[in-house]
């Protein structure tokens, strides 16, 4: 029996990296999955990888910075599979590092729109749906948001990213307080440096900051998206039924150094 057998899950940012690994893991663990992203080509690759490994992942485009698109995405999962049990709000962007005072309004606003407001729009429409549902295996729904090590400690050079990821933990805690009694759990994962498109862009920046970050990785290496995805699926499963409001570091000990 899979961890999320018979559940319906959605995953954002599922065209790549952690979101792709999570869509595949939810499907392997028995869920019906709707994968969303702005990258249609990457979504098709995720669906093809699922087929190759003998499971199925459906997909639909979504820009999480656009509330109406998010509402439509949640409606699509319900139209297709009848309900929504697990939501992994993971889509996110990073940016070139810069001095604290160097960020222009466009870069600041885009970061907040995708990495913070995007998570709120997803939670808003998921929670509305989950509140209307009957309980399955004790809960009406479980949400996991992707924050970051930069949601817990500072990421120098990335003030807007750090602010957005701290904000994701704030949203997670408020929703957890308001919703456990309604049968909805809300948690976050805080990945450390994980090998994906996002970190390959960061690692290619040749400056003292990136060199220092990469040199200090435990065991000298980044995590794998698959290892981060495991935590998200588990937090959304009934095994984690007494866990809500948690910000789980999934980083091989990076932040504890
Ligand atoms: N890789 C790391 O080291 C690391 C560390 C901490 C946190 N994170 C977070 O993990 C999440 C996933 O990142 P990843 O490392 O897998 O990177 P990634 O670049 O491989 O994947 C991110 C995905 O999000 C999608 N996306 C971007 N903007 C979007 C939008 N507006 N709407 C919908 N989809 C959008 C991208 O197209 C991409 O497929 C992000 O929230 C990131 O901030 C990553």
PDB file of C-alpha atoms and ligand atoms in Angstrom:
ATOM      1  CA  UNK A   1       0.000   0.000   0.000  1.00  0.00           C
ATOM      2  CA  UNK A   2       1.333   3.470  -0.961  1.00  0.00           C
ATOM      3  CA  UNK A   3       1.653   6.392   1.459  1.00  0.00           C
ATOM      4  CA  UNK A   4      -1.115   8.346  -0.293  1.00  0.00           C
ATOM      5  CA  UNK A   5      -3.142   5.521  -1.841  1.00  0.00           C
ATOM      6  CA  UNK A   6      -6.413   6.714  -3.329  1.00  0.00           C
ATOM      7  CA  UNK A   7      -5.717  10.402  -2.604  1.00  0.00           C
ATOM      8  CA  UNK A   8      -5.881  13.261  -5.083  1.00  0.00           C
ATOM      9  CA  UNK A   9      -2.818  15.522  -5.142  1.00  0.00           C
ATOM     10  CA  UNK A  10      -1.758  18.678  -6.943  1.00  0.00           C
ATOM     11  CA  UNK A  11       1.837  19.848  -7.332  1.00  0.00           C
ATOM     12  CA  UNK A  12       2.988  23.245  -8.620  1.00  0.00           C
ATOM     13  CA  UNK A  13       6.393  23.828 -10.172  1.00  0.00           C
ATOM     14  CA  UNK A  14       6.146  20.238 -11.422  1.00  0.00           C
ATOM     15  CA  UNK A  15       8.003  20.716 -14.725  1.00  0.00           C
ATOM     16  CA  UNK A  16      11.403  20.469 -13.083  1.00  0.00           C
ATOM     17  CA  UNK A  17      13.467  19.750  -9.977  1.00  0.00           C
ATOM     18  CA  UNK A  18      11.733  19.192  -6.648  1.00  0.00           C
ATOM     19  CA  UNK A  19       8.198  19.586  -8.067  1.00  0.00           C
ATOM     20  CA  UNK A  20       8.808  17.023 -10.793  1.00  0.00           C
ATOM     21  CA  UNK A  21      10.264  14.554  -8.279  1.00  0.00           C
ATOM     22  CA  UNK A  22       7.245  15.156  -6.014  1.00  0.00           C
ATOM     23  CA  UNK A  23       4.683  14.618  -8.796  1.00  0.00           C
ATOM     24  CA  UNK A  24       6.366  11.292  -9.605  1.00  0.00           C
ATOM     25  CA  UNK A  25       6.572  10.341  -5.911  1.00  0.00           C
ATOM     26  CA  UNK A  26       2.888  11.170  -5.206  1.00  0.00           C
ATOM     27  CA  UNK A  27       1.912   9.006  -8.221  1.00  0.00           C
ATOM     28  CA  UNK A  28       4.238   6.149  -7.192  1.00  0.00           C
ATOM     29  CA  UNK A  29       2.730   6.267  -3.676  1.00  0.00           C
ATOM     30  CA  UNK A  30      -0.774   5.780  -5.044  1.00  0.00           C
ATOM     31  CA  UNK A  31      -2.230   9.279  -5.594  1.00  0.00           C
ATOM     32  CA  UNK A  32      -3.969  10.673  -8.651  1.00  0.00           C
ATOM     33  CA  UNK A  33      -1.875  13.721  -9.518  1.00  0.00           C
ATOM     34  CA  UNK A  34      -2.382  17.009 -11.343  1.00  0.00           C
ATOM     35  CA  UNK A  35       0.969  18.660 -12.096  1.00  0.00           C
ATOM     36  CA  UNK A  36       1.084  22.413 -12.848  1.00  0.00           C
ATOM     37  CA  UNK A  37       3.759  24.801 -14.095  1.00  0.00           C
ATOM     38  CA  UNK A  38       4.307  27.675 -16.555  1.00  0.00           C
ATOM     39  CA  UNK A  39       6.644  25.387 -18.537  1.00  0.00           C
ATOM     40  CA  UNK A  40       4.441  23.205 -20.800  1.00  0.00           C
ATOM     41  CA  UNK A  41       7.385  21.314 -22.311  1.00  0.00           C
ATOM     42  CA  UNK A  42       8.751  20.396 -18.894  1.00  0.00           C
ATOM     43  CA  UNK A  43       5.290  19.256 -17.768  1.00  0.00           C
ATOM     44  CA  UNK A  44       5.075  16.924 -20.777  1.00  0.00           C
ATOM     45  CA  UNK A  45       8.471  15.457 -19.789  1.00  0.00           C
ATOM     46  CA  UNK A  46       7.212  14.901 -16.226  1.00  0.00           C
ATOM     47  CA  UNK A  47       4.145  13.058 -17.576  1.00  0.00           C
ATOM     48  CA  UNK A  48       6.368  10.956 -19.873  1.00  0.00           C
ATOM     49  CA  UNK A  49       8.682  10.037 -16.966  1.00  0.00           C
ATOM     50  CA  UNK A  50       5.649   8.931 -14.938  1.00  0.00           C
ATOM     51  CA  UNK A  51       4.461   6.696 -17.799  1.00  0.00           C
ATOM     52  CA  UNK A  52       7.949   5.179 -18.138  1.00  0.00           C
ATOM     53  CA  UNK A  53       7.874   4.213 -14.474  1.00  0.00           C
ATOM     54  CA  UNK A  54       4.386   2.710 -14.755  1.00  0.00           C
ATOM     55  CA  UNK A  55       2.301   5.463 -13.117  1.00  0.00           C
ATOM     56  CA  UNK A  56       0.302   8.424 -14.364  1.00  0.00           C
ATOM     57  CA  UNK A  57       0.576  12.189 -13.885  1.00  0.00           C
ATOM     58  CA  UNK A  58      -1.960  14.554 -15.484  1.00  0.00           C
ATOM     59  CA  UNK A  59      -0.897  18.123 -16.165  1.00  0.00           C
ATOM     60  CA  UNK A  60      -2.299  21.603 -16.724  1.00  0.00           C
ATOM     61  CA  UNK A  61      -0.562  24.962 -17.186  1.00  0.00           C
ATOM     62  CA  UNK A  62      -0.682  27.404 -14.283  1.00  0.00           C
ATOM     63  CA  UNK A  63       1.059  30.654 -13.392  1.00  0.00           C
ATOM     64  CA  UNK A  64       0.888  30.805  -9.599  1.00  0.00           C
ATOM     65  CA  UNK A  65       1.335  34.592  -9.643  1.00  0.00           C
ATOM     66  CA  UNK A  66      -2.082  34.891 -11.336  1.00  0.00           C
ATOM     67  CA  UNK A  67      -4.932  34.253  -8.895  1.00  0.00           C
ATOM     68  CA  UNK A  68      -7.484  33.467 -11.586  1.00  0.00           C
ATOM     69  CA  UNK A  69      -5.157  30.919 -13.178  1.00  0.00           C
ATOM     70  CA  UNK A  70      -4.660  29.291  -9.765  1.00  0.00           C
ATOM     71  CA  UNK A  71      -8.421  29.147  -9.183  1.00  0.00           C
ATOM     72  CA  UNK A  72      -8.827  27.478 -12.587  1.00  0.00           C
ATOM     73  CA  UNK A  73      -6.071  24.991 -11.750  1.00  0.00           C
ATOM     74  CA  UNK A  74      -7.789  23.938  -8.510  1.00  0.00           C
ATOM     75  CA  UNK A  75     -11.113  23.658 -10.395  1.00  0.00           C
ATOM     76  CA  UNK A  76      -9.375  21.436 -12.961  1.00  0.00           C
ATOM     77  CA  UNK A  77      -8.158  18.976 -10.339  1.00  0.00           C
ATOM     78  CA  UNK A  78     -11.651  18.736  -8.828  1.00  0.00           C
ATOM     79  CA  UNK A  79     -13.358  18.389 -12.241  1.00  0.00           C
ATOM     80  CA  UNK A  80     -10.921  15.649 -13.195  1.00  0.00           C
ATOM     81  CA  UNK A  81     -10.582  13.654  -9.953  1.00  0.00           C
ATOM     82  CA  UNK A  82     -13.572  14.761  -7.833  1.00  0.00           C
ATOM     83  CA  UNK A  83     -11.724  16.207  -4.819  1.00  0.00           C
ATOM     84  CA  UNK A  84      -8.378  17.556  -3.538  1.00  0.00           C
ATOM     85  CA  UNK A  85      -6.631  15.814  -0.641  1.00  0.00           C
ATOM     86  CA  UNK A  86      -2.973  16.841  -0.904  1.00  0.00           C
ATOM     87  CA  UNK A  87      -1.495  20.081  -2.241  1.00  0.00           C
ATOM     88  CA  UNK A  88       2.220  20.729  -2.671  1.00  0.00           C
ATOM     89  CA  UNK A  89       2.727  24.461  -3.324  1.00  0.00           C
ATOM     90  CA  UNK A  90       6.247  24.390  -4.608  1.00  0.00           C
ATOM     91  CA  UNK A  91       6.611  26.658  -7.667  1.00  0.00           C
ATOM     92  CA  UNK A  92       9.298  29.264  -7.188  1.00  0.00           C
ATOM     93  CA  UNK A  93      12.001  31.344  -8.755  1.00  0.00           C
ATOM     94  CA  UNK A  94      15.376  32.550  -7.623  1.00  0.00           C
ATOM     95  CA  UNK A  95      17.403  35.476  -8.910  1.00  0.00           C
ATOM     96  CA  UNK A  96      20.938  36.747  -9.342  1.00  0.00           C
ATOM     97  CA  UNK A  97      22.457  37.714  -6.017  1.00  0.00           C
ATOM     98  CA  UNK A  98      23.139  41.405  -5.337  1.00  0.00           C
ATOM     99  CA  UNK A  99      23.939  43.913  -2.601  1.00  0.00           C
ATOM    100  CA  UNK A 100      20.994  44.542  -0.248  1.00  0.00           C
ATOM    101  CA  UNK A 101      20.340  48.035  -1.635  1.00  0.00           C
ATOM    102  CA  UNK A 102      20.646  47.058  -5.315  1.00  0.00           C
ATOM    103  CA  UNK A 103      17.279  45.492  -6.106  1.00  0.00           C
ATOM    104  CA  UNK A 104      14.945  47.305  -8.499  1.00  0.00           C
ATOM    105  CA  UNK A 105      11.159  47.315  -8.087  1.00  0.00           C
ATOM    106  CA  UNK A 106      10.584  44.873 -10.961  1.00  0.00           C
ATOM    107  CA  UNK A 107      12.849  42.183  -9.474  1.00  0.00           C
ATOM    108  CA  UNK A 108      11.433  42.720  -5.958  1.00  0.00           C
ATOM    109  CA  UNK A 109       7.803  42.612  -7.119  1.00  0.00           C
ATOM    110  CA  UNK A 110       8.267  39.517  -9.302  1.00  0.00           C
ATOM    111  CA  UNK A 111       9.915  37.608  -6.466  1.00  0.00           C
ATOM    112  CA  UNK A 112       7.103  38.429  -4.043  1.00  0.00           C
ATOM    113  CA  UNK A 113       4.425  37.743  -6.694  1.00  0.00           C
ATOM    114  CA  UNK A 114       5.674  34.227  -7.430  1.00  0.00           C
ATOM    115  CA  UNK A 115       7.328  33.009  -4.230  1.00  0.00           C
ATOM    116  CA  UNK A 116       4.975  34.549  -1.639  1.00  0.00           C
ATOM    117  CA  UNK A 117       1.683  35.694  -3.196  1.00  0.00           C
ATOM    118  CA  UNK A 118       1.728  32.587  -5.431  1.00  0.00           C
ATOM    119  CA  UNK A 119       1.694  30.376  -2.347  1.00  0.00           C
ATOM    120  CA  UNK A 120      -1.155  32.417  -0.820  1.00  0.00           C
ATOM    121  CA  UNK A 121      -3.338  32.152  -3.961  1.00  0.00           C
ATOM    122  CA  UNK A 122      -2.789  28.399  -4.037  1.00  0.00           C
ATOM    123  CA  UNK A 123      -3.608  27.996  -0.328  1.00  0.00           C
ATOM    124  CA  UNK A 124      -6.681  30.219  -0.617  1.00  0.00           C
ATOM    125  CA  UNK A 125      -8.323  28.160  -3.349  1.00  0.00           C
ATOM    126  CA  UNK A 126      -7.157  24.795  -2.023  1.00  0.00           C
ATOM    127  CA  UNK A 127      -8.529  25.576   1.454  1.00  0.00           C
ATOM    128  CA  UNK A 128     -11.884  26.700   0.011  1.00  0.00           C
ATOM    129  CA  UNK A 129     -12.117  23.350  -1.781  1.00  0.00           C
ATOM    130  CA  UNK A 130     -10.879  21.274   1.165  1.00  0.00           C
ATOM    131  CA  UNK A 131     -13.372  22.883   3.561  1.00  0.00           C
ATOM    132  CA  UNK A 132     -16.262  21.670   1.371  1.00  0.00           C
ATOM    133  CA  UNK A 133     -15.096  18.036   1.319  1.00  0.00           C
ATOM    134  CA  UNK A 134     -15.976  15.070   3.471  1.00  0.00           C
ATOM    135  CA  UNK A 135     -13.101  13.706   5.551  1.00  0.00           C
ATOM    136  CA  UNK A 136     -11.031  10.887   4.057  1.00  0.00           C
ATOM    137  CA  UNK A 137      -8.859   8.922   6.531  1.00  0.00           C
ATOM    138  CA  UNK A 138      -9.310  11.493   9.251  1.00  0.00           C
ATOM    139  CA  UNK A 139      -8.591  14.718   7.360  1.00  0.00           C
ATOM    140  CA  UNK A 140     -10.212  16.918   4.757  1.00  0.00           C
ATOM    141  CA  UNK A 141      -6.842  17.816   3.310  1.00  0.00           C
ATOM    142  CA  UNK A 142      -3.128  18.357   3.795  1.00  0.00           C
ATOM    143  CA  UNK A 143      -1.052  21.194   2.368  1.00  0.00           C
ATOM    144  CA  UNK A 144       2.739  21.409   2.108  1.00  0.00           C
ATOM    145  CA  UNK A 145       4.417  24.654   1.043  1.00  0.00           C
ATOM    146  CA  UNK A 146       7.995  24.920  -0.189  1.00  0.00           C
ATOM    147  CA  UNK A 147       9.925  27.444   1.860  1.00  0.00           C
ATOM    148  CA  UNK A 148      13.727  27.153   2.066  1.00  0.00           C
ATOM    149  CA  UNK A 149      16.690  27.223   4.402  1.00  0.00           C
ATOM    150  CA  UNK A 150      16.354  30.906   3.506  1.00  0.00           C
ATOM    151  CA  UNK A 151      12.957  30.813   5.270  1.00  0.00           C
ATOM    152  CA  UNK A 152      14.750  30.122   8.553  1.00  0.00           C
ATOM    153  CA  UNK A 153      18.113  31.888   8.252  1.00  0.00           C
ATOM    154  CA  UNK A 154      19.381  34.691   6.021  1.00  0.00           C
ATOM    155  CA  UNK A 155      20.556  34.103   2.459  1.00  0.00           C
ATOM    156  CA  UNK A 156      22.945  37.045   2.041  1.00  0.00           C
ATOM    157  CA  UNK A 157      22.680  38.499  -1.457  1.00  0.00           C
ATOM    158  CA  UNK A 158      19.039  37.450  -1.784  1.00  0.00           C
ATOM    159  CA  UNK A 159      16.964  39.778   0.481  1.00  0.00           C
ATOM    160  CA  UNK A 160      13.787  39.422  -1.620  1.00  0.00           C
ATOM    161  CA  UNK A 161      14.072  35.611  -1.754  1.00  0.00           C
ATOM    162  CA  UNK A 162      14.754  35.479   2.003  1.00  0.00           C
ATOM    163  CA  UNK A 163      11.767  37.729   2.737  1.00  0.00           C
ATOM    164  CA  UNK A 164       9.442  35.687   0.518  1.00  0.00           C
ATOM    165  CA  UNK A 165      10.521  32.356   2.032  1.00  0.00           C
ATOM    166  CA  UNK A 166      10.180  33.684   5.616  1.00  0.00           C
ATOM    167  CA  UNK A 167       6.719  34.851   4.529  1.00  0.00           C
ATOM    168  CA  UNK A 168       5.806  31.356   3.346  1.00  0.00           C
ATOM    169  CA  UNK A 169       6.454  30.086   6.879  1.00  0.00           C
ATOM    170  CA  UNK A 170       4.225  32.853   8.251  1.00  0.00           C
ATOM    171  CA  UNK A 171       1.372  31.813   5.950  1.00  0.00           C
ATOM    172  CA  UNK A 172       1.923  28.168   6.913  1.00  0.00           C
ATOM    173  CA  UNK A 173       1.700  28.903  10.643  1.00  0.00           C
ATOM    174  CA  UNK A 174      -1.414  31.074  10.399  1.00  0.00           C
ATOM    175  CA  UNK A 175      -3.238  28.516   8.267  1.00  0.00           C
ATOM    176  CA  UNK A 176      -2.174  25.659  10.557  1.00  0.00           C
ATOM    177  CA  UNK A 177      -3.625  27.544  13.568  1.00  0.00           C
ATOM    178  CA  UNK A 178      -6.892  28.315  11.816  1.00  0.00           C
ATOM    179  CA  UNK A 179      -7.485  24.973  10.119  1.00  0.00           C
ATOM    180  CA  UNK A 180      -6.467  21.941  12.225  1.00  0.00           C
ATOM    181  CA  UNK A 181      -9.872  21.955  13.871  1.00  0.00           C
ATOM    182  CA  UNK A 182     -11.455  21.916  10.415  1.00  0.00           C
ATOM    183  CA  UNK A 183      -9.482  18.794   9.472  1.00  0.00           C
ATOM    184  CA  UNK A 184      -6.839  20.496   7.348  1.00  0.00           C
ATOM    185  CA  UNK A 185      -3.114  20.262   8.124  1.00  0.00           C
ATOM    186  CA  UNK A 186      -0.625  22.801   6.767  1.00  0.00           C
ATOM    187  CA  UNK A 187       3.151  22.338   6.848  1.00  0.00           C
ATOM    188  CA  UNK A 188       6.236  23.565   5.014  1.00  0.00           C
ATOM    189  CA  UNK A 189       9.481  22.047   3.907  1.00  0.00           C
ATOM    190  CA  UNK A 190      12.706  24.049   3.952  1.00  0.00           C
ATOM    191  CA  UNK A 191      15.089  22.515   1.422  1.00  0.00           C
ATOM    192  CA  UNK A 192      18.775  23.302   1.544  1.00  0.00           C
ATOM    193  CA  UNK A 193      20.879  23.568  -1.608  1.00  0.00           C
ATOM    194  CA  UNK A 194      19.346  20.969  -3.918  1.00  0.00           C
ATOM    195  CA  UNK A 195      20.560  20.065  -7.394  1.00  0.00           C
ATOM    196  CA  UNK A 196      18.047  21.656  -9.824  1.00  0.00           C
ATOM    197  CA  UNK A 197      17.793  24.268 -12.583  1.00  0.00           C
ATOM    198  CA  UNK A 198      17.446  26.923  -9.883  1.00  0.00           C
ATOM    199  CA  UNK A 199      20.701  26.083  -8.104  1.00  0.00           C
ATOM    200  CA  UNK A 200      22.636  25.433 -11.300  1.00  0.00           C
ATOM    201  CA  UNK A 201      21.981  29.100 -12.184  1.00  0.00           C
ATOM    202  CA  UNK A 202      23.148  30.167  -8.680  1.00  0.00           C
ATOM    203  CA  UNK A 203      26.236  27.937  -8.776  1.00  0.00           C
ATOM    204  CA  UNK A 204      27.283  29.388 -12.139  1.00  0.00           C
ATOM    205  CA  UNK A 205      27.634  32.854 -10.540  1.00  0.00           C
ATOM    206  CA  UNK A 206      31.338  33.264  -9.884  1.00  0.00           C
ATOM    207  CA  UNK A 207      31.595  35.380  -6.744  1.00  0.00           C
ATOM    208  CA  UNK A 208      32.826  34.999  -3.176  1.00  0.00           C
ATOM    209  CA  UNK A 209      29.322  34.359  -1.821  1.00  0.00           C
ATOM    210  CA  UNK A 210      28.474  31.425  -4.089  1.00  0.00           C
ATOM    211  CA  UNK A 211      31.949  29.942  -3.641  1.00  0.00           C
ATOM    212  CA  UNK A 212      31.515  30.098   0.162  1.00  0.00           C
ATOM    213  CA  UNK A 213      28.027  28.543   0.075  1.00  0.00           C
ATOM    214  CA  UNK A 214      29.106  25.681  -2.182  1.00  0.00           C
ATOM    215  CA  UNK A 215      32.268  25.016  -0.160  1.00  0.00           C
ATOM    216  CA  UNK A 216      30.251  24.646   3.058  1.00  0.00           C
ATOM    217  CA  UNK A 217      27.783  22.003   1.873  1.00  0.00           C
ATOM    218  CA  UNK A 218      27.722  18.981   4.223  1.00  0.00           C
ATOM    219  CA  UNK A 219      29.576  16.120   2.581  1.00  0.00           C
ATOM    220  CA  UNK A 220      30.526  18.594  -0.151  1.00  0.00           C
ATOM    221  CA  UNK A 221      27.371  18.039  -2.174  1.00  0.00           C
ATOM    222  CA  UNK A 222      23.862  19.352  -2.810  1.00  0.00           C
ATOM    223  CA  UNK A 223      20.730  17.314  -2.028  1.00  0.00           C
ATOM    224  CA  UNK A 224      18.734  15.495  -4.685  1.00  0.00           C
ATOM    225  CA  UNK A 225      15.199  16.632  -5.632  1.00  0.00           C
ATOM    226  CA  UNK A 226      13.961  13.087  -4.919  1.00  0.00           C
ATOM    227  CA  UNK A 227      15.118  13.300  -1.295  1.00  0.00           C
ATOM    228  CA  UNK A 228      13.288  16.586  -0.772  1.00  0.00           C
ATOM    229  CA  UNK A 229      10.129  15.271  -2.473  1.00  0.00           C
ATOM    230  CA  UNK A 230       9.945  12.328  -0.036  1.00  0.00           C
ATOM    231  CA  UNK A 231       9.426  14.729   2.879  1.00  0.00           C
ATOM    232  CA  UNK A 232       6.603  16.584   1.106  1.00  0.00           C
ATOM    233  CA  UNK A 233       4.717  13.364   0.294  1.00  0.00           C
ATOM    234  CA  UNK A 234       5.140  12.083   3.848  1.00  0.00           C
ATOM    235  CA  UNK A 235       3.912  15.363   5.379  1.00  0.00           C
ATOM    236  CA  UNK A 236       0.808  15.128   3.160  1.00  0.00           C
ATOM    237  CA  UNK A 237       0.161  11.511   4.201  1.00  0.00           C
ATOM    238  CA  UNK A 238      -1.863  10.229   7.164  1.00  0.00           C
ATOM    239  CA  UNK A 239       1.408   9.113   8.792  1.00  0.00           C
ATOM    240  CA  UNK A 240       1.939  12.805   9.606  1.00  0.00           C
ATOM    241  CA  UNK A 241      -1.598  13.218  11.020  1.00  0.00           C
ATOM    242  CA  UNK A 242      -0.489  15.011  14.224  1.00  0.00           C
ATOM    243  CA  UNK A 243       1.880  17.393  12.439  1.00  0.00           C
ATOM    244  CA  UNK A 244       0.722  20.868  11.458  1.00  0.00           C
ATOM    245  CA  UNK A 245       2.455  24.238  11.405  1.00  0.00           C
ATOM    246  CA  UNK A 246       5.840  22.516  11.025  1.00  0.00           C
ATOM    247  CA  UNK A 247       8.749  23.990   9.034  1.00  0.00           C
ATOM    248  CA  UNK A 248      10.794  20.900   8.237  1.00  0.00           C
ATOM    249  CA  UNK A 249      14.421  21.368   7.210  1.00  0.00           C
ATOM    250  CA  UNK A 250      15.254  18.907   4.427  1.00  0.00           C
ATOM    251  CA  UNK A 251      18.888  19.738   3.913  1.00  0.00           C
ATOM    252  CA  UNK A 252      21.266  17.045   5.155  1.00  0.00           C
ATOM    253  CA  UNK A 253      22.105  19.299   8.100  1.00  0.00           C
ATOM    254  CA  UNK A 254      23.121  22.400   6.107  1.00  0.00           C
ATOM    255  CA  UNK A 255      21.349  24.919   8.356  1.00  0.00           C
ATOM    256  CA  UNK A 256      22.464  23.237  11.572  1.00  0.00           C
ATOM    257  CA  UNK A 257      26.149  23.944  10.857  1.00  0.00           C
TER     258      UNK A 257
HETATM  259  N1  LIG B   1      17.015  23.945  -5.372  1.00  0.00           N
HETATM  260  C1  LIG B   1      17.276  24.459  -4.161  1.00  0.00           C
HETATM  261  O1  LIG B   1      18.421  24.463  -3.696  1.00  0.00           O
HETATM  262  C2  LIG B   1      16.160  25.030  -3.340  1.00  0.00           C
HETATM  263  C3  LIG B   1      16.445  25.349  -2.002  1.00  0.00           C
HETATM  264  C4  LIG B   1      15.433  25.877  -1.218  1.00  0.00           C
HETATM  265  C5  LIG B   1      14.176  26.081  -1.741  1.00  0.00           C
HETATM  266  N2  LIG B   1      13.938  25.761  -3.043  1.00  0.00           N
HETATM  267  C6  LIG B   1      12.593  25.991  -3.553  1.00  0.00           C
HETATM  268  O2  LIG B   1      12.109  24.785  -4.117  1.00  0.00           O
HETATM  269  C7  LIG B   1      11.134  25.095  -5.098  1.00  0.00           C
HETATM  270  C8  LIG B   1      11.422  24.320  -6.362  1.00  0.00           C
HETATM  271  O3  LIG B   1      12.651  24.751  -6.883  1.00  0.00           O
HETATM  272  P1  LIG B   1      13.640  23.786  -7.703  1.00  0.00           P
HETATM  273  O4  LIG B   1      14.936  23.809  -7.004  1.00  0.00           O
HETATM  274  O5  LIG B   1      12.987  22.496  -7.986  1.00  0.00           O
HETATM  275  O6  LIG B   1      13.851  24.686  -9.024  1.00  0.00           O
HETATM  276  P2  LIG B   1      13.434  24.444 -10.538  1.00  0.00           P
HETATM  277  O7  LIG B   1      13.805  25.702 -11.222  1.00  0.00           O
HETATM  278  O8  LIG B   1      14.017  23.159 -11.020  1.00  0.00           O
HETATM  279  O9  LIG B   1      11.850  24.279 -10.472  1.00  0.00           O
HETATM  280  C9  LIG B   1      10.982  25.368 -10.231  1.00  0.00           C
HETATM  281  C10 LIG B   1       9.768  25.202 -11.116  1.00  0.00           C
HETATM  282  O10 LIG B   1       8.844  26.242 -10.815  1.00  0.00           O
HETATM  283  C11 LIG B   1       8.301  26.692 -12.046  1.00  0.00           C
HETATM  284  N3  LIG B   1       7.771  28.046 -11.932  1.00  0.00           N
HETATM  285  C12 LIG B   1       8.457  29.213 -11.841  1.00  0.00           C
HETATM  286  N4  LIG B   1       7.626  30.255 -11.783  1.00  0.00           N
HETATM  287  C13 LIG B   1       6.367  29.745 -11.851  1.00  0.00           C
HETATM  288  C14 LIG B   1       5.073  30.323 -11.826  1.00  0.00           C
HETATM  289  N5  LIG B   1       4.900  31.664 -11.767  1.00  0.00           N
HETATM  290  N6  LIG B   1       4.006  29.515 -11.903  1.00  0.00           N
HETATM  291  C15 LIG B   1       4.167  28.171 -11.978  1.00  0.00           C
HETATM  292  N7  LIG B   1       5.356  27.563 -12.022  1.00  0.00           N
HETATM  293  C16 LIG B   1       6.457  28.346 -11.948  1.00  0.00           C
HETATM  294  C17 LIG B   1       9.458  26.614 -13.034  1.00  0.00           C
HETATM  295  O11 LIG B   1       9.010  26.635 -14.382  1.00  0.00           O
HETATM  296  C18 LIG B   1      10.124  25.311 -12.617  1.00  0.00           C
HETATM  297  O12 LIG B   1       9.605  24.213 -13.331  1.00  0.00           O
HETATM  298  C19 LIG B   1      11.170  26.613  -5.266  1.00  0.00           C
HETATM  299  O13 LIG B   1      10.106  27.173  -4.507  1.00  0.00           O
HETATM  300  C20 LIG B   1      12.506  26.998  -4.658  1.00  0.00           C
HETATM  301  O14 LIG B   1      12.521  28.319  -4.173  1.00  0.00           O
HETATM  302  C21 LIG B   1      14.896  25.236  -3.851  1.00  0.00           C
END
